[in-house]
Each structure stands twice: as C-alpha cells, then as structure tokens.
mmCIF file of C-alpha atoms in Angstrom:
data_model
loop_
_atom_site.group_PDB
_atom_site.id
_atom_site.type_symbol
_atom_site.label_atom_id
_atom_site.label_comp_id
_atom_site.label_asym_id
_atom_site.label_seq_id
_atom_site.Cartn_x
_atom_site.Cartn_y
_atom_site.Cartn_z
ATOM 1 C CA MET A 22 0.068 0.094 -0.110
ATOM 2 C CA LYS A 23 1.002 3.081 -0.905
ATOM 3 C CA ARG A 24 1.028 6.240 1.552
ATOM 4 C CA ARG A 25 -0.563 9.050 0.775
ATOM 5 C CA THR A 26 0.938 12.404 1.768
ATOM 6 C CA THR A 27 -0.945 15.558 1.774
ATOM 7 C CA SER A 28 0.732 18.756 2.123
ATOM 8 C CA CYS A 29 -1.688 21.510 3.548
ATOM 9 C CA LYS A 30 -0.188 24.874 2.169
ATOM 10 C CA GLY A 31 -2.394 27.505 3.721
ATOM 11 C CA PHE A 32 -3.729 28.813 7.011
ATOM 12 C CA THR A 33 -5.765 26.945 9.564
ATOM 13 C CA MET A 34 -8.948 28.545 10.985
ATOM 14 C CA ILE A 35 -7.372 29.322 14.155
ATOM 15 C CA GLU A 36 -4.198 31.325 12.411
ATOM 16 C CA THR A 37 -7.124 33.127 10.182
ATOM 17 C CA LEU A 38 -9.006 34.178 13.274
ATOM 18 C CA VAL A 39 -5.880 35.193 15.365
ATOM 19 C CA TYR A 40 -4.688 37.321 12.095
ATOM 20 C CA LEU A 41 -8.115 38.762 11.929
ATOM 21 C CA ALA A 42 -7.991 39.677 15.671
ATOM 22 C CA LEU A 43 -4.839 41.264 15.481
ATOM 23 C CA TYR A 44 -5.616 43.225 12.521
ATOM 24 C CA ALA A 45 -8.927 44.511 14.257
ATOM 25 C CA ILE A 46 -7.035 45.807 17.272
ATOM 26 C CA ILE A 47 -4.390 47.629 15.318
ATOM 27 C CA MET A 48 -7.008 49.273 13.176
ATOM 28 C CA THR A 49 -8.971 50.019 16.323
ATOM 29 C CA GLY A 50 -5.870 51.792 17.543
ATOM 30 C CA LEU A 51 -5.103 53.604 14.561
ATOM 31 C CA LEU A 52 -8.620 54.848 13.992
ATOM 32 C CA SER A 53 -8.731 56.301 17.627
ATOM 33 C CA ALA A 54 -5.501 57.949 17.147
ATOM 34 C CA VAL A 55 -6.523 59.605 13.998
ATOM 35 C CA TYR A 56 -9.882 60.479 15.595
ATOM 36 C CA SER A 57 -8.093 62.104 18.544
ATOM 37 C CA LEU A 58 -5.508 64.132 16.296
ATOM 38 C CA ILE A 59 -8.573 65.482 14.134
ATOM 39 C CA GLU A 60 -10.410 66.390 17.339
ATOM 40 C CA SER A 61 -7.646 68.146 18.907
ATOM 41 C CA SER A 62 -6.607 69.746 15.653
ATOM 42 C CA VAL A 63 -10.333 71.379 15.508
ATOM 43 C CA HIS A 64 -10.016 72.039 19.127
ATOM 44 C CA ASN A 65 -6.977 73.896 18.812
ATOM 45 C CA GLN A 66 -8.394 75.881 15.672
ATOM 46 C CA THR A 67 -11.144 77.112 17.876
ATOM 47 C CA VAL A 68 -9.006 78.065 20.651
ATOM 48 C CA ALA A 69 -6.929 80.183 18.209
ATOM 49 C CA MET A 70 -10.167 81.795 16.559
ATOM 50 C CA VAL A 71 -11.173 83.054 20.144
ATOM 51 C CA GLU A 72 -7.937 84.380 20.571
ATOM 52 C CA GLU A 73 -7.934 86.334 17.568
ATOM 53 C CA GLU A 74 -11.397 87.550 17.868
ATOM 54 C CA GLY A 75 -10.600 88.772 21.542
ATOM 55 C CA ASN A 76 -7.243 90.325 20.353
ATOM 56 C CA PHE A 77 -9.012 92.087 17.609
ATOM 57 C CA LEU A 78 -11.918 93.464 19.539
ATOM 58 C CA ALA A 79 -9.759 94.617 22.390
ATOM 59 C CA GLY A 80 -7.634 96.391 19.901
ATOM 60 C CA LYS A 81 -10.929 97.996 18.498
ATOM 61 C CA ILE A 82 -11.718 99.173 21.922
ATOM 62 C CA GLU A 83 -8.301 100.571 22.492
ATOM 63 C CA TRP A 84 -8.419 102.025 18.864
ATOM 64 C CA ALA A 85 -11.899 103.885 19.644
ATOM 65 C CA LEU A 86 -10.427 105.329 22.863
ATOM 66 C CA SER A 87 -6.543 106.286 21.620
ATOM 67 C CA ASN A 88 -8.485 109.190 19.709
ATOM 68 C CA ALA A 89 -10.957 110.090 22.525
ATOM 69 C CA ARG A 90 -11.223 113.563 23.759
ATOM 70 C CA GLU A 91 -14.117 113.115 26.127
ATOM 71 C CA ILE A 92 -16.086 110.036 27.370
ATOM 72 C CA LEU A 93 -19.651 110.646 27.022
ATOM 73 C CA ALA A 94 -20.594 107.021 28.609
ATOM 74 C CA PRO A 95 -20.509 105.490 30.709
ATOM 75 C CA SER A 96 -20.157 107.877 33.660
ATOM 76 C CA SER A 97 -18.871 105.367 35.932
ATOM 77 C CA SER A 98 -19.599 101.606 34.637
ATOM 78 C CA GLY A 99 -21.902 100.625 31.824
ATOM 79 C CA SER A 100 -22.233 98.291 29.040
ATOM 80 C CA THR A 101 -22.013 100.905 26.451
ATOM 81 C CA LEU A 102 -18.654 103.161 25.402
ATOM 82 C CA SER A 103 -19.439 106.408 23.802
ATOM 83 C CA VAL A 104 -16.612 108.702 23.099
ATOM 84 C CA THR A 105 -16.330 111.873 21.070
ATOM 85 C CA THR A 106 -12.805 111.953 19.164
ATOM 86 C CA PHE A 107 -10.436 114.944 18.646
ATOM 87 C CA ASP A 108 -12.179 115.741 15.427
ATOM 88 C CA GLY A 109 -15.661 115.904 17.101
ATOM 89 C CA SER A 110 -16.990 112.629 15.873
ATOM 90 C CA PRO A 111 -18.784 110.171 18.151
ATOM 91 C CA ILE A 112 -17.955 106.670 18.390
ATOM 92 C CA THR A 113 -20.108 104.037 20.316
ATOM 93 C CA ILE A 114 -19.355 100.404 20.996
ATOM 94 C CA GLY A 115 -22.001 98.384 22.663
ATOM 95 C CA LEU A 116 -23.436 94.488 22.567
ATOM 96 C CA THR A 117 -26.506 93.527 20.957
ATOM 97 C CA GLY A 118 -27.729 90.058 20.974
ATOM 98 C CA GLY A 119 -24.275 88.635 21.255
ATOM 99 C CA ASP A 120 -22.584 90.693 18.893
ATOM 100 C CA MET A 121 -20.021 93.584 19.566
ATOM 101 C CA ARG A 122 -21.091 96.542 17.537
ATOM 102 C CA ILE A 123 -19.462 99.922 16.715
ATOM 103 C CA GLN A 124 -20.939 102.899 15.340
ATOM 104 C CA GLU A 125 -18.888 105.966 13.926
ATOM 105 C CA ALA A 126 -20.652 109.512 13.769
ATOM 106 C CA SER A 127 -23.929 108.843 11.962
ATOM 107 C CA ASN A 128 -22.850 105.722 9.852
ATOM 108 C CA PRO A 129 -24.672 102.497 10.710
ATOM 109 C CA ALA A 130 -23.691 100.184 13.078
ATOM 110 C CA HIS A 131 -21.029 97.515 12.326
ATOM 111 C CA ILE A 132 -20.504 94.043 13.914
ATOM 112 C CA LEU A 133 -17.104 93.508 14.862
ATOM 113 C CA ASN A 134 -16.992 89.678 15.757
ATOM 114 C CA ASN A 135 -17.362 87.009 13.402
ATOM 115 C CA THR A 136 -20.407 84.570 13.349
ATOM 116 C CA ASN A 137 -18.755 81.730 14.934
ATOM 117 C CA VAL A 138 -18.143 83.312 18.516
ATOM 118 C CA SER A 139 -20.711 85.100 20.794
ATOM 119 C CA ILE A 140 -20.005 87.996 22.978
ATOM 120 C CA THR A 141 -21.225 88.331 26.660
ATOM 121 C CA ASN A 142 -20.447 90.405 29.773
ATOM 122 C CA LEU A 143 -19.272 93.516 28.102
ATOM 123 C CA SER A 144 -18.680 96.166 30.467
ATOM 124 C CA PHE A 145 -16.535 99.323 30.834
ATOM 125 C CA THR A 146 -15.624 101.175 33.620
ATOM 126 C CA HIS A 147 -14.773 104.837 33.722
ATOM 127 C CA ALA A 148 -12.188 106.128 36.343
ATOM 128 C CA ARG A 149 -11.921 109.813 36.328
ATOM 129 C CA ALA A 150 -8.506 111.362 36.872
ATOM 130 C CA SER A 151 -7.569 112.359 40.463
ATOM 131 C CA SER A 152 -7.224 115.849 41.613
ATOM 132 C CA ASP A 153 -3.639 115.514 42.579
ATOM 133 C CA GLY A 154 -2.920 114.343 38.858
ATOM 134 C CA ILE A 155 -1.246 110.926 39.886
ATOM 135 C CA ASN A 156 -4.059 108.794 38.468
ATOM 136 C CA PRO A 157 -5.109 109.806 35.181
ATOM 137 C CA GLU A 158 -8.715 109.315 33.630
ATOM 138 C CA SER A 159 -8.937 105.705 32.358
ATOM 139 C CA ILE A 160 -11.381 103.415 31.035
ATOM 140 C CA GLU A 161 -11.429 99.456 31.744
ATOM 141 C CA SER A 162 -13.054 97.293 29.416
ATOM 142 C CA SER A 163 -13.965 93.525 29.639
ATOM 143 C CA PHE A 164 -15.889 91.053 27.732
ATOM 144 C CA THR A 165 -16.133 87.156 27.453
ATOM 145 C CA ILE A 166 -16.249 85.200 23.993
ATOM 146 C CA PHE A 167 -17.948 81.741 23.705
ATOM 147 C CA ALA A 168 -17.439 79.588 21.020
ATOM 148 C CA THR A 169 -18.656 75.803 20.016
ATOM 149 C CA THR A 170 -16.379 73.368 18.459
ATOM 150 C CA SER A 171 -17.779 71.223 15.699
ATOM 151 C CA SER A 172 -17.981 68.285 18.067
ATOM 152 C CA GLY A 173 -20.126 70.566 20.468
ATOM 153 C CA ARG A 174 -17.650 71.235 23.140
ATOM 154 C CA PHE A 175 -17.856 74.681 24.568
ATOM 155 C CA LEU A 176 -15.122 77.395 25.091
ATOM 156 C CA SER A 177 -14.974 80.614 26.625
ATOM 157 C CA ARG A 178 -12.228 83.110 27.288
ATOM 158 C CA ALA A 179 -12.434 86.414 29.278
ATOM 159 C CA PHE A 180 -10.480 89.523 27.831
ATOM 160 C CA SER A 181 -9.956 92.985 29.485
ATOM 161 C CA THR A 182 -8.346 96.138 28.656
ATOM 162 C CA LEU A 183 -7.241 99.340 30.223
ATOM 163 C CA LYS A 184 -6.538 102.329 28.728
ATOM 164 C CA TYR A 185 -5.271 105.712 30.066
ATOM 165 C CA LEU A 186 -6.623 108.794 28.182
ATOM 166 C CA ARG A 187 -4.577 111.493 27.148
ATOM 167 C CA LYS A 188 -5.672 115.096 27.613
#
C-alpha cells in the first residue's frame, strides 16, 4: 500500500482568526489615534479663533479710546462706551444680541465679531482722573467670548483692557 501524503499549504482556521483579531486591534488603535488628532486639531483651531477675535475686539476698543477727547458714557460703569474723538466725531461700542457693534458718527453700526463666536458680559468702567494728577482718567473694558467646536464642546475666554486717556 502506498501512503498518501497531503501537504497543507495554507492557514488553519485558528491562524486566520488570530490574524483577523490582531488586524482589528491595530485598526481600532489607528482609528482612535486619527480621531483624537482630528478632534485636537479642531479644538486648537477654535482656541486660536477665540484668541484672535478677543485680541481684535480689544484692539478696536483701544483704537476708539486712543482718539477719545471726551468720554460720554459710561459715567462710571456700563455696557456701552460712547466717546467723542478729537475731530468731534462720536464713536459708540456696545453689545446687541451677542454681537459687539461699533458705530462711528452717523454711519450705521457694524458688527465687529465673526458669526462663529458670541460675546457676553461686555462692561466698561470709567475712572476719572484724581485731583492730584497721580491717577489719570482711564477706561477699563472686559468681555467674554464663547465659541462651540464642531464636536459640540463649549469654549470661553475672558478678555480685558485698560486704557489711560491723554488730554
């Protein structure tokens, strides 16, 4: 009798299952890492946008105050800043429905922030100059910017500026 030898060139069922399990584990790890990187990138972009918006809005407030000859409002503190410039033009900065607006002279008010953020807690504090001349007249402004990332996470940051007025 002749003996038959069969050679099995291939994978057994157990080897196939082990390879599939290893592949699934590796792919799950890679997909989670990629998702985390994308989520982190979106969060960082939102943080950068909030920072840029806050710096821009603080700069606009400082710009309005740099040409201020007289502070019309607030007398002590309030949510609207109204100044008269050295050339006699009025500038008003205030908050309407989550948007910071600026109005120069009789022109229509313009929204300063972009549509991806919301502004809250806008306040201005007017400190009058002391009679001894040591403390000059100043305006302190503060506001909070809120934004939402594409994944639904909320992000907020408070900004404040202090500007001494020249006379």
